[in-house]
mmCIF file of C-alpha atoms in Angstrom:
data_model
loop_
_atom_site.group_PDB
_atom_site.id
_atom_site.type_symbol
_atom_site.label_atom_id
_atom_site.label_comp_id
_atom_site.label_asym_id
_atom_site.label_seq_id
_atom_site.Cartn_x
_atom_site.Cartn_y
_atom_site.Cartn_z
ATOM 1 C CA UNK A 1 -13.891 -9.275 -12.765
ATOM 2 C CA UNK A 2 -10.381 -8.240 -13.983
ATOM 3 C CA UNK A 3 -7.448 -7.116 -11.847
ATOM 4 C CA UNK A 4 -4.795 -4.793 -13.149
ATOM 5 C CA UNK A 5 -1.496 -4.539 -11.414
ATOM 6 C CA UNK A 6 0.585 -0.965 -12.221
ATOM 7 C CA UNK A 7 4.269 -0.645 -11.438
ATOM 8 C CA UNK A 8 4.613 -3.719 -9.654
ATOM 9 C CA UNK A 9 8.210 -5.672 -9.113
ATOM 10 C CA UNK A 10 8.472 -8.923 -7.534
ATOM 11 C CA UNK A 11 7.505 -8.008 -4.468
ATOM 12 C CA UNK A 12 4.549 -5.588 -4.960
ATOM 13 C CA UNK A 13 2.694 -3.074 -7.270
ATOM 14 C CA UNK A 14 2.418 0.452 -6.832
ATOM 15 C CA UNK A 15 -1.494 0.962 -7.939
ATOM 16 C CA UNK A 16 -4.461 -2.156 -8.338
ATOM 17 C CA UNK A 17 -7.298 -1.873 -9.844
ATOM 18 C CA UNK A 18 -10.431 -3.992 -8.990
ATOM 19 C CA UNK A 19 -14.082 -3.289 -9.909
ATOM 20 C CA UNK A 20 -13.964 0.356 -10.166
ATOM 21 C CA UNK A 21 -11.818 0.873 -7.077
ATOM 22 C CA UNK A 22 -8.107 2.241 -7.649
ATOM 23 C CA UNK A 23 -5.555 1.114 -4.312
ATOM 24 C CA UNK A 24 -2.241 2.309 -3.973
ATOM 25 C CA UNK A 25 0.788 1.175 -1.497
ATOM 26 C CA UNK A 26 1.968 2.701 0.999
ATOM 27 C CA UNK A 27 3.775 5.937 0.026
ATOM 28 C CA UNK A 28 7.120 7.300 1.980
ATOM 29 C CA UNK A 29 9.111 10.473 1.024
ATOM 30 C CA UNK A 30 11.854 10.639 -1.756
ATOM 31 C CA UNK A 31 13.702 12.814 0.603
ATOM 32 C CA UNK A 32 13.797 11.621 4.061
ATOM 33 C CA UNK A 33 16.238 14.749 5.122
ATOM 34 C CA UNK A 34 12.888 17.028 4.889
ATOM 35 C CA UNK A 35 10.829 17.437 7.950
ATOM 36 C CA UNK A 36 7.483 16.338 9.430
ATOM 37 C CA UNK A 37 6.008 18.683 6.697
ATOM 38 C CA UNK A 38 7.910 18.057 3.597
ATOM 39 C CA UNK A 39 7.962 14.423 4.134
ATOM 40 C CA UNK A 40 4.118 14.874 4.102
ATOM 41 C CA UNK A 41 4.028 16.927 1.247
ATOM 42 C CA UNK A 42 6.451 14.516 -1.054
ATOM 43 C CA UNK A 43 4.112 11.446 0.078
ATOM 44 C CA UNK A 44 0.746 13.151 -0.414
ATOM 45 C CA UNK A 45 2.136 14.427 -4.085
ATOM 46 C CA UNK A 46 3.685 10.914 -5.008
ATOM 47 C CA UNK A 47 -0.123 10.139 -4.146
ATOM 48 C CA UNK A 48 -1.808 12.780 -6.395
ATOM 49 C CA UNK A 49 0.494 10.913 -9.510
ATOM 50 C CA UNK A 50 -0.211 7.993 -8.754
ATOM 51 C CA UNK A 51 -4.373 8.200 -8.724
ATOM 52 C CA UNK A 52 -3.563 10.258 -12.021
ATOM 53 C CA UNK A 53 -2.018 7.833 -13.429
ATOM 54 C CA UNK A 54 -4.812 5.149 -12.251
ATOM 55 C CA UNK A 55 -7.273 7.466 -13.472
ATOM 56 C CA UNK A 56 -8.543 9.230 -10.519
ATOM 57 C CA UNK A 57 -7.693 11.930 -8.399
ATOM 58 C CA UNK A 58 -8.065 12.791 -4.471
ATOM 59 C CA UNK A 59 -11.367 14.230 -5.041
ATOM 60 C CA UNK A 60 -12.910 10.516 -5.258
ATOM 61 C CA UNK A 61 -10.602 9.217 -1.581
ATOM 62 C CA UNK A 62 -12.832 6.646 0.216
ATOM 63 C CA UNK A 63 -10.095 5.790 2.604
ATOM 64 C CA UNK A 64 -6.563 6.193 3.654
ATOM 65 C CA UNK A 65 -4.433 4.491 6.480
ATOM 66 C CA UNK A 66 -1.532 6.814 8.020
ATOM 67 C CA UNK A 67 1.400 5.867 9.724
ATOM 68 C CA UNK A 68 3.479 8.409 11.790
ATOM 69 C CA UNK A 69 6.751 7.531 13.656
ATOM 70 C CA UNK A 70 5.855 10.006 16.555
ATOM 71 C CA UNK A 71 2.586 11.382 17.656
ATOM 72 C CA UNK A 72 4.952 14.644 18.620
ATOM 73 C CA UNK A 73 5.083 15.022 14.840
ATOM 74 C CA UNK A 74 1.411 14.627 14.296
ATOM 75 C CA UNK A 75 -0.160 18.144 14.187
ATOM 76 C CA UNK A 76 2.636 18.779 11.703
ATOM 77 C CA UNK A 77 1.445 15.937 9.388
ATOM 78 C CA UNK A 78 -2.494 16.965 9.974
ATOM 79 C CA UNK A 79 -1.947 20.682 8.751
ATOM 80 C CA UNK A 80 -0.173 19.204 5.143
ATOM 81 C CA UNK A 81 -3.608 17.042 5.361
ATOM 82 C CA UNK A 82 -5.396 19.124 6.008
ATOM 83 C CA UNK A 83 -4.443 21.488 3.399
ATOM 84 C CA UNK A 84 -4.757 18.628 0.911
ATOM 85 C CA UNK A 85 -7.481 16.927 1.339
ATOM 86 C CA UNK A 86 -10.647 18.030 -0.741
ATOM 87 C CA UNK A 87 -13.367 19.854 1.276
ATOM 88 C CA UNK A 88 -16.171 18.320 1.733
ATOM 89 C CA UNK A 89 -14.764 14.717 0.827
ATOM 90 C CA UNK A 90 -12.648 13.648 3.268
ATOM 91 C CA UNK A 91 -12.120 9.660 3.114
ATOM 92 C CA UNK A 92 -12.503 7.714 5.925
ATOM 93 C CA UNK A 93 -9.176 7.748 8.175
ATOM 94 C CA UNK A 94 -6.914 5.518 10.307
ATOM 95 C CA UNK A 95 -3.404 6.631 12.079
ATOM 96 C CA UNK A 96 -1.359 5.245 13.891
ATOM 97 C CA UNK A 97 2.663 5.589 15.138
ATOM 98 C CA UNK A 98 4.508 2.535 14.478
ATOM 99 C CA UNK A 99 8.157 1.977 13.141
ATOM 100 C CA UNK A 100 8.448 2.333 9.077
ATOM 101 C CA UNK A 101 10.712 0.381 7.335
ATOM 102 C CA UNK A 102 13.750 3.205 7.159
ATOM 103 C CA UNK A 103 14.365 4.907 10.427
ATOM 104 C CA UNK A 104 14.573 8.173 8.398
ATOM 105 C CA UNK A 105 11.067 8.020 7.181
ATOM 106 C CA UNK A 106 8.628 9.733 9.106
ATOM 107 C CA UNK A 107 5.446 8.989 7.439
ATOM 108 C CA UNK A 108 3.615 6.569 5.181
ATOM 109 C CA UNK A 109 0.201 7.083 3.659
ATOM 110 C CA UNK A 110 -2.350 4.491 1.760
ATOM 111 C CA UNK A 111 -4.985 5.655 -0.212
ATOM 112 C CA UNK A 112 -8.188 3.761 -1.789
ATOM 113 C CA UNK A 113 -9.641 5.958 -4.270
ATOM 114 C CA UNK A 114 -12.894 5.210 -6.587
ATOM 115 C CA UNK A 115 -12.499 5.624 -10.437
ATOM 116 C CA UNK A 116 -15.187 8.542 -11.332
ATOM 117 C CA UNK A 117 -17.955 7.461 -13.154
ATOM 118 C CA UNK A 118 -18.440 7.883 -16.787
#
């Protein structure tokens, strides 16, 4: 079984692929002046390019692991999600507040998405 590594740098890759299962990194806004909601909405769009370019798309999400910096902010986050997210399909679902990596950053999102069939 073959592993392909996409947009990777020393340190990490953006998207691998293993046995029919597409993972990206973490994803954190471009613009960390935006709010709860646009940080959201940059991450979860980085997100739909990324399975795109993988060969997928949201509508085949198994799982995703969330990170928030405050659970004051979290409501905020859930209605982008919640606008986002396929009906019907919603992957399985971890978050959790914890400290990113930039102070600035309120959010990061991980996705595992199946490639469709065919």
């Amino acid at each position: 079984m073959s592993v392909s590594y996409h947009d990777s740098n020393a340190r990490m890759s953006q998207i691998t692929i293993h046995n029919g299962t597409v993972y990206l990194a973490g994803q954190v806004p471009g613009d960390a002046t935006a709010d709860m909601r646009g940080q959201t909405e940059q991450v979860l769009a980085r997100i739909d390019e990324l399975l795109a370019r993988a060969g997928t798309s949201k509508e085949h999400l198994l799982a995703a692991q969330i990170w928030v910096t405050s659970m004051a902010e979290f409501d905020a986050m859930n209605a982008v999600w919640d606008a986002w997210v396929v009906p019907g399909r919603p992957p399985v679902r971890a978050a959790v507040e914890a400290k990113l990596a930039k102070p600035e950053w309120k959010v990061e999102i991980m996705v595992t998405a199946a490639l469709p069939e065919g």
